[in-house]
Coordinates of C-alpha atoms in Angstrom, one line a residue:
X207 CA -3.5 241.1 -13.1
X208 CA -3.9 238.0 -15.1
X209 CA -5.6 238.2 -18.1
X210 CA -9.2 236.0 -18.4
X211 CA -9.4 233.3 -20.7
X212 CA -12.2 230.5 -22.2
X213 CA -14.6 233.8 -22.7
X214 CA -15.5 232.8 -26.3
X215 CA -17.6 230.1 -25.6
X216 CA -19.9 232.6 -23.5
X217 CA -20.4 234.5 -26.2
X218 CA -20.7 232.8 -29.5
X219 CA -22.9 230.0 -28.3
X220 CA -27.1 230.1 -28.6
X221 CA -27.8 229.9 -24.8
X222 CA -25.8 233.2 -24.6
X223 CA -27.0 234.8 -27.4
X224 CA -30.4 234.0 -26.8
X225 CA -30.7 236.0 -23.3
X226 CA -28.1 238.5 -24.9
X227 CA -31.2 239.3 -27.3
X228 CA -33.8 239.7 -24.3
X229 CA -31.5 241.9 -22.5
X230 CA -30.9 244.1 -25.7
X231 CA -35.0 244.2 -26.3
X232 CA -35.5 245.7 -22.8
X233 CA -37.4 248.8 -23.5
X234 CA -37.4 248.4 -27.0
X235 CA -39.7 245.7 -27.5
X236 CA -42.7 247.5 -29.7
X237 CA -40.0 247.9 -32.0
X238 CA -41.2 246.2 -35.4
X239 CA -37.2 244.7 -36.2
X240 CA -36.8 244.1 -32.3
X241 CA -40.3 242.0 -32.7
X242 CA -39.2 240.4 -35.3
X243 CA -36.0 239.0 -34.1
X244 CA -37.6 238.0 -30.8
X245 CA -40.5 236.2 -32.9
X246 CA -37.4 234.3 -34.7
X247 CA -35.3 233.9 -31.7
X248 CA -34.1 230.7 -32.2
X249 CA -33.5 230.6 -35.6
X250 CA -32.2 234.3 -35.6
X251 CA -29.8 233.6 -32.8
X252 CA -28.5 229.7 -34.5
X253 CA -27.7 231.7 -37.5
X254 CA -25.6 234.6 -35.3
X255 CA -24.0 231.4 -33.8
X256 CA -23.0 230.0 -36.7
X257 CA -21.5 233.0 -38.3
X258 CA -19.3 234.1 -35.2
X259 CA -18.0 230.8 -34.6
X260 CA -16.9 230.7 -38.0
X261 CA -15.6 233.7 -38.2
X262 CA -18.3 235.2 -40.7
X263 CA -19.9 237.7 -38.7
X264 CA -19.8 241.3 -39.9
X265 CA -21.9 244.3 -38.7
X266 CA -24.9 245.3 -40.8
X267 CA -24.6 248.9 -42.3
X268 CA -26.0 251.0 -38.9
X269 CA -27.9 254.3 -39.2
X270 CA -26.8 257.8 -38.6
X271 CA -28.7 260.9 -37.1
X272 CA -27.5 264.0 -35.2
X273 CA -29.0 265.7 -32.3
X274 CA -28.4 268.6 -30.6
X275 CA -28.1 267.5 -26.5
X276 CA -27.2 270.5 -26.1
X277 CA -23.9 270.6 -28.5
X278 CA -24.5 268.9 -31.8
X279 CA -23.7 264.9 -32.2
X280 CA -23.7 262.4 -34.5
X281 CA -25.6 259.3 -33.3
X282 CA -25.3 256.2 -34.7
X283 CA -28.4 253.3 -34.4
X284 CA -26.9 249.7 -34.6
X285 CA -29.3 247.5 -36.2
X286 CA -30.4 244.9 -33.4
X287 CA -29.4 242.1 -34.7
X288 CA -25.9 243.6 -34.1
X289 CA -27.1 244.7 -30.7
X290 CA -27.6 241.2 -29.8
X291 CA -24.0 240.3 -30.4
X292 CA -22.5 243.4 -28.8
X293 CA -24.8 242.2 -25.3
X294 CA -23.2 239.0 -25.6
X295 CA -19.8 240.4 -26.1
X296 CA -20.2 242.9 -22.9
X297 CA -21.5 239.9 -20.8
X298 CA -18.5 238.4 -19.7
X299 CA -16.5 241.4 -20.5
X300 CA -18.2 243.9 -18.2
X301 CA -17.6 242.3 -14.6
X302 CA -13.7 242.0 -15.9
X303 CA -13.9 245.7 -16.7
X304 CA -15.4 246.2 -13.8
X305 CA -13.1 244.7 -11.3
X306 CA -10.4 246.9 -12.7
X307 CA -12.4 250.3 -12.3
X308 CA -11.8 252.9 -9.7
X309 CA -15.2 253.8 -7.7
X310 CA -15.9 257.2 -8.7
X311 CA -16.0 256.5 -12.8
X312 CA -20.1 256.6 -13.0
X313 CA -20.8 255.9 -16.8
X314 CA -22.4 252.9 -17.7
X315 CA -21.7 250.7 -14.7
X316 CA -24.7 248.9 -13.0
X317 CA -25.7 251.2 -9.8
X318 CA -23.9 254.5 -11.1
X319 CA -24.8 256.7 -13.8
X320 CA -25.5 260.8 -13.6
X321 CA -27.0 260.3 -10.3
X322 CA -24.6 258.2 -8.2
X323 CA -21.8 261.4 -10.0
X324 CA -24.1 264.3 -9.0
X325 CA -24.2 263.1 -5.2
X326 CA -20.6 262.5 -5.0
X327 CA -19.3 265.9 -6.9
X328 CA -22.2 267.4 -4.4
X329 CA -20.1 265.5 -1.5
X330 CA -16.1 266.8 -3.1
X331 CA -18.1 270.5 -3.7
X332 CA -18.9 270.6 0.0
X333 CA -15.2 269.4 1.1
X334 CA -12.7 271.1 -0.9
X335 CA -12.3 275.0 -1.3
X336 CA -11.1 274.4 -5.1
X337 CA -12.3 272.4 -8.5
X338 CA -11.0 271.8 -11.6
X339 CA -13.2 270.9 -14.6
X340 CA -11.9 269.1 -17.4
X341 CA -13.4 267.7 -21.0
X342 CA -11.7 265.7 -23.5
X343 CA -12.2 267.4 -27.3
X344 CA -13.8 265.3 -29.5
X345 CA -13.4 262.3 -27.2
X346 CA -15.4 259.5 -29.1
X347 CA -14.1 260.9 -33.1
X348 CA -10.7 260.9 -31.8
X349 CA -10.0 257.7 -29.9
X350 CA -7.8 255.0 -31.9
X351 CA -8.8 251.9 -31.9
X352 CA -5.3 250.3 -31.4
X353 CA -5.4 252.3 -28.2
X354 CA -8.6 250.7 -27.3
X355 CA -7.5 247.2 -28.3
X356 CA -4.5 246.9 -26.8
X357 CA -6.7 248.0 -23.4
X358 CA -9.1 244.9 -24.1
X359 CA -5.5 243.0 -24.8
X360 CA -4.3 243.3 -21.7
X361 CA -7.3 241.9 -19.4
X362 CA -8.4 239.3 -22.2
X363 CA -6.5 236.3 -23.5
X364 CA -9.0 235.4 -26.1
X365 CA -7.8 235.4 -29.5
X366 CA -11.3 235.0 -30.9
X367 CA -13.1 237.5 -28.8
X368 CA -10.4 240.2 -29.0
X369 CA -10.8 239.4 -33.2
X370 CA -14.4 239.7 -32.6
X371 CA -13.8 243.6 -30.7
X372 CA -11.4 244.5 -33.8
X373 CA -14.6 244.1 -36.2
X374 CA -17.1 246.0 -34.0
X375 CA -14.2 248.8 -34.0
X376 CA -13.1 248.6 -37.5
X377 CA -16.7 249.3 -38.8
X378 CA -17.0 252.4 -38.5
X379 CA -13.8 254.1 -39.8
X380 CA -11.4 253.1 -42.4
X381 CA -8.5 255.6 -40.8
X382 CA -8.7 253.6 -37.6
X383 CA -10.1 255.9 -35.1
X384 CA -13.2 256.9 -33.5
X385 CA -16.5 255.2 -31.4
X386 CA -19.8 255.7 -32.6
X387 CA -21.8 257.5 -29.9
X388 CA -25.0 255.0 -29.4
X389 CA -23.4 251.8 -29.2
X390 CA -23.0 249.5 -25.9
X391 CA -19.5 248.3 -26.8
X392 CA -18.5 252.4 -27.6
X393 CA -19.7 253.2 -23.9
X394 CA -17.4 250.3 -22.3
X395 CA -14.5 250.6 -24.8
X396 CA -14.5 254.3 -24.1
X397 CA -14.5 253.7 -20.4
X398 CA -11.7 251.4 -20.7
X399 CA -9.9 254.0 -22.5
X400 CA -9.7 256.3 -19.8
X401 CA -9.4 254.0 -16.8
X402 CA -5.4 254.3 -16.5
X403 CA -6.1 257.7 -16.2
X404 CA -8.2 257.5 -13.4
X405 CA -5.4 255.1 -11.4
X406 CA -2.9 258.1 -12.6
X407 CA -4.7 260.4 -10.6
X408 CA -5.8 258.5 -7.9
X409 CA -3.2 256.9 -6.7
X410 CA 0.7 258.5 -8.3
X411 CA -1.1 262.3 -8.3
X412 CA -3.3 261.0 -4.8
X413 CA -6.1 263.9 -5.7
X414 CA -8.3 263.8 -2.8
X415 CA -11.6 264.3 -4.7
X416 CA -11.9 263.1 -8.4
X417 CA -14.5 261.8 -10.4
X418 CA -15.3 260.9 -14.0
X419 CA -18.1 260.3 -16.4
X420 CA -17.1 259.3 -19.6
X421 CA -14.9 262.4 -20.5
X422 CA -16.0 264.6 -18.0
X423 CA -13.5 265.0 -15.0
X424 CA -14.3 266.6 -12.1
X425 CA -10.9 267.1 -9.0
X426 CA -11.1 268.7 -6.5
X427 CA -8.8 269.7 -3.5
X428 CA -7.8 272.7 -0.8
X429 CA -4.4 273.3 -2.9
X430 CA -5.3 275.7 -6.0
X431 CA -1.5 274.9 -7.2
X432 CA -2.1 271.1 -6.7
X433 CA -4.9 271.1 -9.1
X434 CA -3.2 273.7 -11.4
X435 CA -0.1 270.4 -11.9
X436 CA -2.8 268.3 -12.2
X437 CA -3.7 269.6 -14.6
X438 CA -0.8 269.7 -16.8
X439 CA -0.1 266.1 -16.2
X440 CA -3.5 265.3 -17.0
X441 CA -3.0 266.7 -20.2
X442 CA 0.0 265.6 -21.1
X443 CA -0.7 262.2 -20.3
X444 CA -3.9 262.0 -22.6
X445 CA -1.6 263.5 -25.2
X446 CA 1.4 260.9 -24.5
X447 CA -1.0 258.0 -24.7
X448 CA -3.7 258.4 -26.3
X449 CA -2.9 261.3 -28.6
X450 CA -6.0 263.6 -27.3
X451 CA -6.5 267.1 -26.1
X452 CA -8.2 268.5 -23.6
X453 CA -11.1 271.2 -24.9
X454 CA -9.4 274.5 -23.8
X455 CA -13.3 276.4 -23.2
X456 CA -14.4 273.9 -21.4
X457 CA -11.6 273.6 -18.3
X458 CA -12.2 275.6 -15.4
X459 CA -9.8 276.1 -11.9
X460 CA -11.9 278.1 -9.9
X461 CA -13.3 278.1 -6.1
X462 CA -15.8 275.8 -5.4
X463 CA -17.9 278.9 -4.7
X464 CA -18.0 279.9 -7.5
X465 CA -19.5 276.8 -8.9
X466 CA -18.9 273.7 -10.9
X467 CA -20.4 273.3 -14.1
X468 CA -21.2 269.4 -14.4
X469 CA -23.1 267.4 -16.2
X470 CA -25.7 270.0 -16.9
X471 CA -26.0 270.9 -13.4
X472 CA -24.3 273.8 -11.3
X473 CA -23.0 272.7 -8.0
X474 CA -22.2 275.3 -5.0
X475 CA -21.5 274.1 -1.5
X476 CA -25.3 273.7 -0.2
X477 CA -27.0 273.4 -3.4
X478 CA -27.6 271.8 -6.8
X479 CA -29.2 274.2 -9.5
X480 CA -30.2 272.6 -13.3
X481 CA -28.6 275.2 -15.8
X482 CA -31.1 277.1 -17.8
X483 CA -29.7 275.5 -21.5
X484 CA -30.7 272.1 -19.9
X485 CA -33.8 273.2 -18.5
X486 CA -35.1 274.1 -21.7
X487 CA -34.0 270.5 -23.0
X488 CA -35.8 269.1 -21.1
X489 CA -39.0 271.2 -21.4
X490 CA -38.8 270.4 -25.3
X491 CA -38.0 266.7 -25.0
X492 CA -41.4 266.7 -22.8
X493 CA -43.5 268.8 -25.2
X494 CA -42.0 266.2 -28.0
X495 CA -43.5 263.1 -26.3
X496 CA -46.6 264.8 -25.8
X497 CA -47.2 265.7 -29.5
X498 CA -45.8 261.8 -30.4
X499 CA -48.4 260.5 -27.6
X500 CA -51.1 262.8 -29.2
X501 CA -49.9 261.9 -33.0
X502 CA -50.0 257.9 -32.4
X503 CA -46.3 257.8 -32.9
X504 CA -45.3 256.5 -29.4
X505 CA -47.2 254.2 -27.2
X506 CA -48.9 255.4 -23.7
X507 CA -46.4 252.8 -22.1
X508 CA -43.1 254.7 -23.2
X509 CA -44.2 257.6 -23.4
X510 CA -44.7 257.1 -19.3
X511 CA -41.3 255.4 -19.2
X512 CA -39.6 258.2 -21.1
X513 CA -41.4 261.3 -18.6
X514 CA -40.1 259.5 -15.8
X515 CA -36.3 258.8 -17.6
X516 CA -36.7 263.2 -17.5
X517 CA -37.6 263.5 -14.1
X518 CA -34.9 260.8 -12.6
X519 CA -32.6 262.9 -14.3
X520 CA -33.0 266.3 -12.8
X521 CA -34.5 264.7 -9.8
X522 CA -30.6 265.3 -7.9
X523 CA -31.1 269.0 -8.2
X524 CA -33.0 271.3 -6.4
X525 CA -36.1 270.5 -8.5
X526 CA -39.0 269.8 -6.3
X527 CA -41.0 273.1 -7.1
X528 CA -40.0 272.4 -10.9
X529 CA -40.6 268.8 -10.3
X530 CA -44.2 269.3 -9.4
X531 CA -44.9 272.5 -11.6
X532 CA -43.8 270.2 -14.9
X533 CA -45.9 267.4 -13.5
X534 CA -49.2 270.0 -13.4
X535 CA -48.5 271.1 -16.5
X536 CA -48.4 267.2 -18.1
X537 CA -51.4 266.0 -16.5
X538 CA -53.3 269.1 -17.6
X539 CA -51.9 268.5 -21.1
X540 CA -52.8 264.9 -21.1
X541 CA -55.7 265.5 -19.4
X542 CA -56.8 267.4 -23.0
X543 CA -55.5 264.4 -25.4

């Protein structure tokens, strides 16, 4: 494939970076620094231009938080105005990741996402008589960034726009390795990452049913023994390449039957059940935006927005009693505010 060039004058130029900053306000726009920025667009977004065409733009020191979703991680909140140059960076990046993809890798691509992987692990479950459930360990804190540069390297010419991926990577660790979880260009450089690894499997180990979400794999096939080589190659490749491990606790070669544990869900051939740790998730993120509705904290608008983010996502399960039993209980809540 030949590598793209002329890129760089897509991103570092005002017109670019202007509608880079709308795109990275969407949803965020009550957001005193995202108001501010927007009130100063032009100004805000001549200075970024300045800066990147002369080679003078650094990140601003970003924020750190940790959540437990359920497993405990380390967030990291990019100030916008760095936002607004990693959306102008993904721009012309993205559709040249894209075209390089395999279908069935669902994270962060435009029309995929949890749903689009649910419905077609849901499809492999009701297939094939076997699965096999892999996860990387400590995917994001362990990836090198030469790894992930020399992945950009080989579908980019750009010597300025490759420069400008080695100092969104090279902010956040000294030793060279790790993503911060949070961050627009972390979801697509992580995807990248793993993308030879989907072709691998696809097309030299020809597994009839595999899927991925960021580090979650999913394969699936009739041949228990098939899966079980997989497996190893799998693992061996990650190890070869990108110098990762798979998490021992979390793999799983087991009868479809018996169930496959994915992304929060548990999928049996004929149905789709939400796993009781992520139920209760999801019944405390929904008491939180009720007490920040009540409290002031959060507007009436996202607080809508965010309810209905929580019900998209379970909405691929077998959830239609819970659907309208959690909807009863938020309009008799509100109905009390």
């Amino acid at each position: 494939m030949r590598r793209a060039a002329n890129l760089w004058p897509q991103i570092a130029a005002f017109g670019p970076l202007c509608r880079a900053a709308h795109r990275a306000a969407r949803g965020k726009r009550s957001s005193h620094a995202v108001a501010a920025f927007l009130e100063r667009l032009e100004p805000e977004c001549l200075r970024l231009e300045r800066a990147l065409l002369a080679g003078a733009w650094r990140p601003s020191r970003a924020r750190s938080f940790v959540i437990h979703d359920p497993k405990r991680r380390t967030i990291t909140a990019v100030p916008f105005r760095d936002r607004v140059v990693h959306h102008a960076l993904m721009a012309p990046l993205q559709p040249i990741f894209e075209r390089r993809m395999i279908g069935d890798s669902h994270a962060c691509r435009p029309g995929l996402g949890t749903s689009s992987a649910l419905r077609r692990a849901n499809l492999f479950v009701r297939r094939h008589r076997y699965a096999l459930k892999l996860d990387v360990q400590a995917f994001f804190d362990s990836l090198r960034h030469a790894d992930v540069l020399a992945m950009v390297a080989r579908v980019v010419k750009d010597r300025e726009v490759l420069t400008l991926c080695q100092t969104i990577l090279h902010s956040t660790d000294p030793d060279a390795r790790g993503l911060p979880i949070g961050s627009l260009t972390s979801q697509w450089f992580a995807n990248l990452a793993l993308d030879p690894l989907d072709h691998l499997v696809k097309e030299t180990l020809r597994i009839p049913g595999y899927l991925r979400y960021i580090d979650d794999f999913a394969l699936f096939a009739d041949d228990k023994q098939r899966l079980h080589d997989a497996h190893a190659q799998i693992a061996h490749w990650l190890a070869e390449h990108l110098d990762l491990r798979l998490k021992d606790r979390a793999t799983r070669l087991a009868p479809t039957t018996d169930g496959l544990h994915f992304l929060g869900f548990t999928l049996r051939p004929g149905s789709v059940r939400l796993r009781p740790a992520n139920l209760r998730r999801f019944r405390w993120r929904l008491r939180w935006l009720r007490r920040e509705l009540a409290r002031g904290r959060i507007s009436e608008d996202r607080y809508v927005r965010a309810v209905a983010a929580v019900f998209e996502h379970i909405r691929p399960a077998d959830t239609l009693a819970l659907r309208r039993r959690l909807a009863a209980e938020l309009e008799d809540d509100t109905r009390d505010l």
